[in-house]
Tab-separated table of C-alpha atoms (C1' of nucleotides) in Angstrom:
chain	number	residue	atom	x	y	z
A	1	UNK	CA	18.992	29.170	-16.299
A	2	UNK	CA	16.686	30.383	-18.979
A	3	UNK	CA	13.047	31.232	-18.650
A	4	UNK	CA	12.274	31.414	-22.313
A	5	UNK	CA	9.519	29.620	-24.152
A	6	UNK	CA	11.565	26.500	-24.568
A	7	UNK	CA	11.708	25.760	-20.870
A	8	UNK	CA	9.572	22.949	-19.559
A	9	UNK	CA	6.631	24.176	-17.507
A	10	UNK	CA	5.798	22.287	-14.359
A	11	UNK	CA	2.585	22.730	-12.387
A	12	UNK	CA	2.333	21.706	-8.749
A	13	UNK	CA	-1.077	21.575	-7.122
A	14	UNK	CA	-1.033	20.728	-3.442
A	15	UNK	CA	-2.256	22.363	-0.263
A	16	UNK	CA	0.756	21.275	1.720
A	17	UNK	CA	2.923	24.365	1.948
A	18	UNK	CA	6.095	22.579	2.934
A	19	UNK	CA	5.671	19.963	0.292
A	20	UNK	CA	5.203	22.377	-2.581
A	21	UNK	CA	8.102	24.529	-1.499
A	22	UNK	CA	10.520	21.632	-1.385
A	23	UNK	CA	9.326	20.043	-4.596
A	24	UNK	CA	9.200	23.307	-6.468
A	25	UNK	CA	12.753	24.059	-5.525
A	26	UNK	CA	13.989	20.620	-6.478
A	27	UNK	CA	12.362	20.932	-9.859
A	28	UNK	CA	13.642	24.418	-10.516
A	29	UNK	CA	17.104	23.194	-9.701
A	30	UNK	CA	16.777	20.945	-12.695
A	31	UNK	CA	16.031	23.814	-15.001
A	32	UNK	CA	12.259	23.685	-15.191
A	33	UNK	CA	9.865	26.516	-14.757
A	34	UNK	CA	7.370	25.889	-11.958
A	35	UNK	CA	4.008	27.201	-10.895
A	36	UNK	CA	2.320	26.314	-7.631
A	37	UNK	CA	-1.361	26.274	-6.735
A	38	UNK	CA	-2.826	25.223	-3.419
A	39	UNK	CA	-6.254	24.351	-4.751
A	40	UNK	CA	-7.864	23.152	-7.948
A	41	UNK	CA	-9.597	26.495	-8.378
A	42	UNK	CA	-6.370	28.393	-8.021
A	43	UNK	CA	-4.793	26.069	-10.555
A	44	UNK	CA	-7.508	26.841	-13.073
A	45	UNK	CA	-6.722	30.518	-12.826
A	46	UNK	CA	-3.084	29.798	-13.377
A	47	UNK	CA	-3.865	27.904	-16.539
A	48	UNK	CA	-4.978	31.133	-18.221
A	49	UNK	CA	-1.385	32.154	-18.533
A	50	UNK	CA	0.538	28.959	-17.924
A	51	UNK	CA	0.382	25.836	-20.059
A	52	UNK	CA	2.198	23.075	-18.180
A	53	UNK	CA	4.068	20.175	-19.733
A	54	UNK	CA	4.113	18.269	-16.482
A	55	UNK	CA	2.070	18.378	-13.314
A	56	UNK	CA	1.692	16.815	-9.912
A	57	UNK	CA	-1.785	16.927	-8.416
A	58	UNK	CA	-3.007	16.318	-4.905
A	59	UNK	CA	-6.363	14.673	-4.443
A	60	UNK	CA	-7.570	15.865	-1.094
A	61	UNK	CA	-7.694	19.628	-0.868
A	62	UNK	CA	-10.219	22.222	0.095
A	63	UNK	CA	-12.623	22.561	-2.782
A	64	UNK	CA	-12.377	20.376	-5.850
A	65	UNK	CA	-10.137	17.351	-6.056
A	66	UNK	CA	-7.019	17.510	-8.180
A	67	UNK	CA	-8.377	14.679	-10.246
A	68	UNK	CA	-10.898	17.055	-11.791
A	69	UNK	CA	-7.995	18.929	-13.328
A	70	UNK	CA	-6.807	15.952	-15.314
A	71	UNK	CA	-9.233	16.316	-18.241
A	72	UNK	CA	-8.621	20.066	-18.420
A	73	UNK	CA	-4.877	19.680	-18.407
A	74	UNK	CA	-5.067	17.027	-21.083
A	75	UNK	CA	-7.269	19.263	-23.172
A	76	UNK	CA	-4.850	22.113	-22.859
A	77	UNK	CA	-1.830	19.997	-23.663
A	78	UNK	CA	-2.412	16.416	-24.824
A	79	UNK	CA	1.200	15.514	-24.212
A	80	UNK	CA	1.242	16.595	-20.602
A	81	UNK	CA	2.582	14.207	-18.007
A	82	UNK	CA	0.450	14.093	-14.913
A	83	UNK	CA	1.370	12.508	-11.626
A	84	UNK	CA	-1.271	12.080	-8.956
A	85	UNK	CA	0.223	12.356	-5.513
A	86	UNK	CA	-1.880	11.913	-2.426
A	87	UNK	CA	-1.949	10.945	1.186
A	88	UNK	CA	-5.442	9.608	0.702
A	89	UNK	CA	-4.585	7.073	-1.924
A	90	UNK	CA	-6.974	4.330	-2.896
A	91	UNK	CA	-7.279	1.811	-5.645
A	92	UNK	CA	-10.475	3.292	-6.992
A	93	UNK	CA	-9.081	6.786	-7.358
A	94	UNK	CA	-5.914	5.379	-8.868
A	95	UNK	CA	-7.918	3.521	-11.500
A	96	UNK	CA	-10.006	6.592	-12.317
A	97	UNK	CA	-6.978	8.817	-12.535
A	98	UNK	CA	-5.183	6.578	-14.981
A	99	UNK	CA	-8.314	6.109	-17.046
A	100	UNK	CA	-8.692	9.867	-17.240
A	101	UNK	CA	-5.207	10.130	-18.584
A	102	UNK	CA	-2.896	10.596	-15.633
A	103	UNK	CA	0.562	9.245	-16.257
A	104	UNK	CA	1.105	7.772	-12.832
A	105	UNK	CA	-0.126	7.683	-9.277
A	106	UNK	CA	1.854	7.725	-6.061
A	107	UNK	CA	0.871	7.543	-2.425
A	108	UNK	CA	2.403	10.005	-0.014
A	109	UNK	CA	4.771	10.019	1.629
A	110	UNK	CA	7.078	9.839	-1.359
A	111	UNK	CA	10.447	11.446	-1.591
A	112	UNK	CA	11.393	13.929	-4.251
A	113	UNK	CA	13.620	11.508	-6.091
A	114	UNK	CA	10.845	9.048	-6.584
A	115	UNK	CA	8.484	11.715	-7.760
A	116	UNK	CA	10.950	12.994	-10.321
A	117	UNK	CA	11.800	9.471	-11.382
A	118	UNK	CA	8.168	8.772	-12.119
A	119	UNK	CA	8.044	11.821	-14.331
A	120	UNK	CA	11.331	11.032	-16.079
A	121	UNK	CA	12.777	14.303	-14.987
A	122	UNK	CA	16.107	12.679	-14.383
A	123	UNK	CA	17.107	12.396	-18.012
A	124	UNK	CA	18.510	15.853	-18.748
A	125	UNK	CA	20.566	15.950	-15.567
A	126	UNK	CA	22.967	13.032	-15.569
A	127	UNK	CA	25.050	14.630	-12.847
A	128	UNK	CA	22.351	14.028	-10.287
A	129	UNK	CA	22.423	10.474	-9.078
A	130	UNK	CA	19.170	8.800	-8.284
A	131	UNK	CA	18.825	7.278	-4.873
A	132	UNK	CA	18.472	3.599	-5.518
A	133	UNK	CA	17.225	2.653	-2.099
A	134	UNK	CA	13.545	3.173	-1.422
A	135	UNK	CA	12.384	4.346	1.954
A	136	UNK	CA	12.474	1.669	4.602
A	137	UNK	CA	9.087	0.580	5.850
A	138	UNK	CA	9.932	1.984	9.246
A	139	UNK	CA	10.705	5.388	7.856
A	140	UNK	CA	7.619	5.348	5.690
A	141	UNK	CA	5.480	4.524	8.671
A	142	UNK	CA	7.012	7.304	10.682
A	143	UNK	CA	6.465	9.928	7.993
A	144	UNK	CA	2.898	8.856	7.536
A	145	UNK	CA	2.148	8.901	11.223
A	146	UNK	CA	3.653	12.354	11.601
A	147	UNK	CA	1.566	13.680	8.750
A	148	UNK	CA	-1.661	12.314	10.139
A	149	UNK	CA	-0.731	13.483	13.599
A	150	UNK	CA	-0.308	17.019	12.350
A	151	UNK	CA	-3.603	16.871	10.496
A	152	UNK	CA	-5.212	16.059	13.811
A	153	UNK	CA	-3.424	18.816	15.682
A	154	UNK	CA	-1.302	16.407	17.645
A	155	UNK	CA	-4.314	14.600	19.045
A	156	UNK	CA	-3.069	11.084	19.634
A	157	UNK	CA	-6.446	9.488	20.190
A	158	UNK	CA	-7.882	10.967	17.015
A	159	UNK	CA	-4.814	9.995	15.029
A	160	UNK	CA	-4.965	6.439	16.254
A	161	UNK	CA	-8.593	6.295	15.236
A	162	UNK	CA	-7.891	7.708	11.791
A	163	UNK	CA	-5.123	5.211	11.271
A	164	UNK	CA	-7.152	2.312	12.549
A	165	UNK	CA	-4.415	1.692	15.056
A	166	UNK	CA	-4.668	1.083	18.756
A	167	UNK	CA	-3.953	4.158	20.804
A	168	UNK	CA	-1.559	2.259	23.029
A	169	UNK	CA	0.419	1.126	20.028
A	170	UNK	CA	0.618	4.610	18.581
A	171	UNK	CA	1.834	5.965	21.889
A	172	UNK	CA	4.568	3.398	22.061
A	173	UNK	CA	5.654	4.146	18.505
A	174	UNK	CA	5.802	7.844	19.204
A	175	UNK	CA	7.940	7.314	22.268
A	176	UNK	CA	10.553	5.543	20.236
A	177	UNK	CA	13.172	7.147	18.051
A	178	UNK	CA	12.151	9.861	15.692
A	179	UNK	CA	13.650	8.035	12.741
A	180	UNK	CA	16.355	5.532	12.208
A	181	UNK	CA	17.478	4.626	8.728
A	182	UNK	CA	19.533	1.529	8.163
A	183	UNK	CA	23.327	1.374	8.442
B	1	UNK	CA	-28.623	-22.521	-24.713
B	2	UNK	CA	-27.295	-20.967	-27.810
B	3	UNK	CA	-23.689	-21.023	-28.834
B	4	UNK	CA	-24.049	-18.924	-31.924
B	5	UNK	CA	-21.894	-16.001	-32.938
B	6	UNK	CA	-24.140	-13.445	-31.299
B	7	UNK	CA	-23.494	-14.603	-27.764
B	8	UNK	CA	-21.075	-12.595	-25.679
B	9	UNK	CA	-17.980	-14.572	-24.816
B	10	UNK	CA	-16.681	-14.253	-21.289
B	11	UNK	CA	-13.289	-15.525	-20.165
B	12	UNK	CA	-12.546	-16.225	-16.510
B	13	UNK	CA	-8.975	-16.793	-15.419
B	14	UNK	CA	-8.539	-17.653	-11.764
B	15	UNK	CA	-6.975	-20.482	-9.831
B	16	UNK	CA	-9.683	-20.502	-7.207
B	17	UNK	CA	-11.869	-23.429	-8.173
B	18	UNK	CA	-14.850	-22.406	-6.103
B	19	UNK	CA	-14.699	-18.848	-7.276
B	20	UNK	CA	-14.654	-19.668	-10.971
B	21	UNK	CA	-17.456	-22.194	-10.655
B	22	UNK	CA	-19.757	-19.754	-8.928
B	23	UNK	CA	-18.887	-16.810	-11.144
B	24	UNK	CA	-19.114	-18.817	-14.326
B	25	UNK	CA	-22.547	-20.045	-13.433
B	26	UNK	CA	-23.775	-16.614	-12.449
B	27	UNK	CA	-22.575	-15.168	-15.707
B	28	UNK	CA	-24.046	-17.935	-17.810
B	29	UNK	CA	-27.336	-17.335	-16.099
B	30	UNK	CA	-27.230	-13.862	-17.572
B	31	UNK	CA	-26.884	-15.203	-21.074
B	32	UNK	CA	-23.138	-15.041	-21.632
B	33	UNK	CA	-20.984	-17.826	-22.916
B	34	UNK	CA	-18.125	-18.552	-20.523
B	35	UNK	CA	-14.736	-20.211	-20.610
B	36	UNK	CA	-12.613	-20.850	-17.545
B	37	UNK	CA	-8.864	-21.181	-17.168
B	38	UNK	CA	-7.000	-21.697	-13.923
B	39	UNK	CA	-3.703	-20.279	-15.123
B	40	UNK	CA	-2.378	-17.794	-17.632
B	41	UNK	CA	-0.879	-20.617	-19.661
B	42	UNK	CA	-4.137	-22.484	-19.807
B	43	UNK	CA	-5.879	-19.317	-20.873
B	44	UNK	CA	-3.520	-18.913	-23.795
B	45	UNK	CA	-4.482	-22.338	-25.055
B	46	UNK	CA	-8.121	-21.473	-24.780
B	47	UNK	CA	-7.619	-18.381	-26.892
B	48	UNK	CA	-6.875	-20.571	-29.920
B	49	UNK	CA	-10.546	-21.373	-30.176
B	50	UNK	CA	-12.210	-18.752	-28.028
B	51	UNK	CA	-12.150	-15.005	-28.625
B	52	UNK	CA	-13.586	-13.331	-25.545
B	53	UNK	CA	-15.475	-10.041	-25.447
B	54	UNK	CA	-15.047	-9.731	-21.722
B	55	UNK	CA	-12.659	-11.215	-19.211
B	56	UNK	CA	-11.817	-11.296	-15.544
B	57	UNK	CA	-8.218	-12.031	-14.674
B	58	UNK	CA	-6.620	-13.017	-11.402
B	59	UNK	CA	-3.184	-11.670	-10.621
B	60	UNK	CA	-1.658	-14.153	-8.240
B	61	UNK	CA	-1.634	-17.640	-9.706
B	62	UNK	CA	0.883	-20.379	-10.215
B	63	UNK	CA	2.956	-19.430	-13.209
B	64	UNK	CA	2.439	-16.152	-14.998
B	65	UNK	CA	0.309	-13.361	-13.608
B	66	UNK	CA	-3.008	-12.669	-15.273
B	67	UNK	CA	-1.792	-9.207	-16.091
B	68	UNK	CA	0.427	-10.681	-18.792
B	69	UNK	CA	-2.694	-11.690	-20.657
B	70	UNK	CA	-3.939	-8.143	-21.033
B	71	UNK	CA	-1.875	-7.227	-24.116
B	72	UNK	CA	-2.678	-10.534	-25.796
B	73	UNK	CA	-6.372	-10.200	-25.179
B	74	UNK	CA	-6.339	-6.658	-26.489
B	75	UNK	CA	-4.499	-7.792	-29.586
B	76	UNK	CA	-7.036	-10.502	-30.218
B	77	UNK	CA	-9.998	-8.229	-29.683
B	78	UNK	CA	-9.346	-4.499	-29.324
B	79	UNK	CA	-12.817	-3.921	-27.924
B	80	UNK	CA	-12.513	-6.433	-25.124
B	81	UNK	CA	-13.405	-5.370	-21.612
B	82	UNK	CA	-10.959	-6.651	-19.055
B	83	UNK	CA	-11.432	-6.623	-15.318
B	84	UNK	CA	-8.574	-7.454	-13.016
B	85	UNK	CA	-9.864	-9.230	-9.977
B	86	UNK	CA	-7.518	-10.148	-7.183
B	87	UNK	CA	-7.274	-10.832	-3.516
B	88	UNK	CA	-3.853	-9.221	-3.482
B	89	UNK	CA	-4.857	-5.820	-4.712
B	90	UNK	CA	-2.438	-2.915	-4.667
B	91	UNK	CA	-2.277	0.512	-6.184
B	92	UNK	CA	0.892	-0.339	-8.075
B	93	UNK	CA	-0.574	-3.286	-9.887
B	94	UNK	CA	-3.799	-1.388	-10.470
B	95	UNK	CA	-1.952	1.449	-12.173
B	96	UNK	CA	0.022	-0.973	-14.251
B	97	UNK	CA	-3.050	-2.921	-15.289
B	98	UNK	CA	-4.975	0.131	-16.386
B	99	UNK	CA	-1.999	1.455	-18.294
B	100	UNK	CA	-1.813	-1.835	-20.133
B	101	UNK	CA	-5.401	-1.466	-21.160
B	102	UNK	CA	-7.469	-3.191	-18.517
B	103	UNK	CA	-10.918	-1.699	-18.145
B	104	UNK	CA	-11.063	-1.793	-14.393
B	105	UNK	CA	-9.623	-3.347	-11.270
B	106	UNK	CA	-11.412	-4.842	-8.291
B	107	UNK	CA	-10.288	-6.344	-5.020
B	108	UNK	CA	-11.764	-9.649	-3.975
B	109	UNK	CA	-14.153	-10.444	-2.561
B	110	UNK	CA	-16.531	-8.938	-5.097
B	111	UNK	CA	-19.967	-10.173	-6.080
B	112	UNK	CA	-21.178	-10.825	-9.598
B	113	UNK	CA	-23.152	-7.608	-9.790
B	114	UNK	CA	-20.141	-5.516	-8.926
B	115	UNK	CA	-18.053	-7.358	-11.448
B	116	UNK	CA	-20.493	-6.889	-14.281
B	117	UNK	CA	-21.127	-3.301	-13.304
B	118	UNK	CA	-17.448	-2.462	-13.557
B	119	UNK	CA	-17.244	-4.131	-16.939
B	120	UNK	CA	-20.136	-2.147	-18.316
B	121	UNK	CA	-19.078	1.299	-17.248
B	122	UNK	CA	-17.981	3.329	-20.220
B	123	UNK	CA	-16.869	6.722	-19.026
B	124	UNK	CA	-14.415	7.471	-16.234
B	125	UNK	CA	-15.730	9.799	-13.569
B	126	UNK	CA	-13.587	12.725	-12.408
B	127	UNK	CA	-15.882	13.344	-9.444
B	128	UNK	CA	-14.999	10.113	-7.741
B	129	UNK	CA	-15.133	10.169	-3.982
B	130	UNK	CA	-11.960	10.657	-2.040
B	131	UNK	CA	-11.524	8.634	1.122
B	132	UNK	CA	-12.077	10.623	4.291
B	133	UNK	CA	-9.480	8.682	6.214
B	134	UNK	CA	-5.850	8.289	5.272
B	135	UNK	CA	-4.506	4.820	4.653
B	136	UNK	CA	-3.792	2.697	7.681
B	137	UNK	CA	-0.128	2.065	8.375
B	138	UNK	CA	-0.639	-1.577	7.544
B	139	UNK	CA	-2.129	-0.746	4.174
B	140	UNK	CA	0.544	1.826	3.455
B	141	UNK	CA	3.189	-0.765	4.178
B	142	UNK	CA	1.545	-3.215	1.819
B	143	UNK	CA	1.374	-0.661	-0.971
B	144	UNK	CA	4.962	0.325	-0.477
B	145	UNK	CA	6.137	-3.257	-0.518
B	146	UNK	CA	4.215	-3.969	-3.698
B	147	UNK	CA	5.723	-0.943	-5.389
B	148	UNK	CA	9.265	-1.859	-4.464
B	149	UNK	CA	8.633	-5.459	-5.398
B	150	UNK	CA	7.580	-4.402	-8.883
B	151	UNK	CA	10.599	-2.144	-9.175
B	152	UNK	CA	12.722	-5.193	-8.506
B	153	UNK	CA	10.868	-7.369	-10.988
B	154	UNK	CA	9.307	-9.474	-8.306
B	155	UNK	CA	12.655	-10.482	-6.847
B	156	UNK	CA	11.906	-11.079	-3.189
B	157	UNK	CA	15.508	-11.216	-2.005
B	158	UNK	CA	16.396	-7.970	-3.739
B	159	UNK	CA	13.274	-6.294	-2.430
B	160	UNK	CA	14.005	-7.357	1.122
B	161	UNK	CA	17.503	-5.983	0.772
B	162	UNK	CA	16.268	-2.706	-0.634
B	163	UNK	CA	13.766	-2.323	2.166
B	164	UNK	CA	16.261	-3.264	4.853
B	165	UNK	CA	13.893	-5.980	5.896
B	166	UNK	CA	14.608	-9.615	6.553
B	167	UNK	CA	13.736	-11.851	3.632
B	168	UNK	CA	11.813	-14.228	5.849
B	169	UNK	CA	9.707	-11.388	7.152
B	170	UNK	CA	8.978	-10.128	3.678
B	171	UNK	CA	7.944	-13.587	2.588
B	172	UNK	CA	5.524	-13.815	5.438
B	173	UNK	CA	4.076	-10.420	4.701
B	174	UNK	CA	3.577	-11.275	1.061
B	175	UNK	CA	1.705	-14.438	1.874
B	176	UNK	CA	-0.871	-12.504	3.763
B	177	UNK	CA	-3.727	-10.711	2.176
B	178	UNK	CA	-3.461	-6.961	1.988
B	179	UNK	CA	-5.143	-5.087	4.779
B	180	UNK	CA	-8.739	-4.356	3.954
B	181	UNK	CA	-9.554	-0.694	4.359
B	182	UNK	CA	-12.870	-0.209	5.998
B	183	UNK	CA	-14.853	1.786	3.480
C	1	DA	C1'	29.837	-30.588	-12.261
C	2	DA	C1'	30.407	-27.023	-8.967
C	3	DA	C1'	29.223	-22.457	-7.487
C	4	DC	C1'	25.606	-19.242	-6.917
C	5	DA	C1'	21.334	-16.612	-6.239
C	6	DG	C1'	16.611	-17.018	-5.301
C	7	DT	C1'	12.860	-19.323	-3.027
C	8	DG	C1'	9.831	-21.780	0.374
C	9	DC	C1'	9.396	-23.162	4.877
C	10	DG	C1'	10.101	-25.136	9.829
C	11	DA	C1'	11.551	-23.782	14.461
C	12	DC	C1'	12.450	-20.709	18.389
C	13	DA	C1'	13.547	-16.845	21.188
C	14	DA	C1'	12.987	-11.835	21.450
C	15	DT	C1'	9.774	-8.203	20.501
C	16	DC	C1'	5.742	-5.949	19.549
C	17	DT	C1'	0.687	-5.372	19.380
C	18	DG	C1'	-4.085	-5.507	20.801
C	19	DC	C1'	-6.678	-4.916	24.643
C	20	DC	C1'	-8.308	-4.132	29.438
C	21	DA	C1'	-7.714	-1.463	33.611
C	22	DC	C1'	-6.912	2.645	36.162
C	23	DA	C1'	-5.431	7.180	37.446
C	24	DT	C1'	-4.865	11.854	36.125
C	25	DC	C1'	-5.883	16.192	33.743
C	26	DC	C1'	-8.657	19.577	31.466
C	27	DA	C1'	-12.468	21.726	29.287
C	28	DT	C1'	-17.539	22.595	29.209
C	29	DG	C1'	-21.960	23.145	30.732
C	30	DA	C1'	-25.753	22.132	34.169
D	1	DT	C1'	-18.932	23.610	41.934
D	2	DC	C1'	-19.609	19.221	40.448
D	3	DA	C1'	-20.538	15.995	36.810
D	4	DT	C1'	-19.392	14.362	32.306
D	5	DG	C1'	-16.679	13.240	28.502
D	6	DG	C1'	-12.389	13.262	25.912
D	7	DA	C1'	-7.432	12.863	26.011
D	8	DT	C1'	-3.413	11.000	27.990
D	9	DG	C1'	0.261	8.110	30.614
D	10	DT	C1'	1.199	3.486	32.412
D	11	DG	C1'	1.147	-1.373	33.874
D	12	DG	C1'	0.249	-5.976	32.713
D	13	DC	C1'	-0.445	-10.012	29.627
D	14	DA	C1'	-1.700	-13.343	26.109
D	15	DG	C1'	-1.182	-13.840	21.417
D	16	DA	C1'	0.780	-12.259	17.045
D	17	DT	C1'	4.954	-10.778	14.576
D	18	DT	C1'	9.813	-10.467	13.655
D	19	DG	C1'	14.719	-11.608	13.402
D	20	DT	C1'	17.650	-15.481	12.686
D	21	DC	C1'	19.328	-20.085	11.389
D	22	DG	C1'	19.117	-23.906	8.909
D	23	DC	C1'	18.002	-26.882	5.044
D	24	DA	C1'	16.114	-28.539	0.679
D	25	DC	C1'	15.229	-27.436	-4.058
D	26	DT	C1'	15.557	-24.953	-8.466
D	27	DG	C1'	17.220	-22.628	-12.037
D	28	DT	C1'	21.681	-20.009	-14.013
D	29	DT	C1'	26.261	-19.225	-14.678
D	30	DT	C1'	30.925	-20.719	-15.168
DNA sequence: AAACAGTGCGACAATCTGCCACATCCATGA
DNA sequence: TCATGGATGTGGCAGATTGTCGCACTGTTT
């Protein structure tokens, strides 16, 4: 793959190590050049030498929110496509993000295919089939619970509180299967 | 009361009788001229003789969704301020509405002051607050369902199939109001 | 007209959830 | 060391939710 000036530059800003690694790889596999930052501040430094054509931004990170990057990215490249991607999604932040010029807004958990689909990354690679089935609600719930659980260091009581769910219910859910997709 | 050209024209589209009566009155009391429609179709008729400067639109009504009015209203008056106001709020529809040109998006219930405040804000704010809690599983499920539903053009059967969920269950879920997130 | 897909809804049994109660553990500090 | 407060594992239960069937109705397609 080439790394010349004609390659599309993709910026990923997210403090979730695993997430950025997976997404970055998936995007590189499609021939794009990627840059990763784990905070808004770090992203700003990157912008000195990297002018992205596309970006995914997390909202909740240490320091400034990814949403503050939207105006700067637009200023740097008016044609940039920006996808907000967050586990702390809300209607108000979604509205603000779009008003500021973000292209789209997705709540985590979202799988790589959906992210790329939102950014129209699928076009140049016809050999990669898009998964047509969305996540099942059960799977989505599981992923979300796991994420919040980890954020609370495995503390079940705290997780249940954060999720507004009864502790007993969360316990029962956790005892059940890890995941079971349909079929 | 004056009905001259200088008065601000306010269009209210909502199928909730009580809601429109109260809101209409409250807005008139502030010196605006109001027109009420209880469906998108009715609103279109009104537009023949009424060119609004501001509007609130409901999403879920018999017949077409209020969101379909956004492009028409913008065409009629490019400076119009449009607020989507719905009891079935979701991030997906919010993103779509703003992209279409709506000024803002509010979940019911909302009082008159909030409504007017949203309509009078001019600049988006990048420093908007991020929620400190993640979405509840119930809310996440609602958002996910709405997104998939839109992807399937509102086809309930297809959506249920895609989600691996029974159609009857999906129907029941859709009839309910979305889960209110506590602040 | 007949076949078909989508929709709305009633009914009922099988599950699941919210909630209270209690019994451990395990730190932390008086 | 003992008291206190959080976290956790279970049992039990009434009420809410879900999976299924069935049926009527409405457009669309053939």
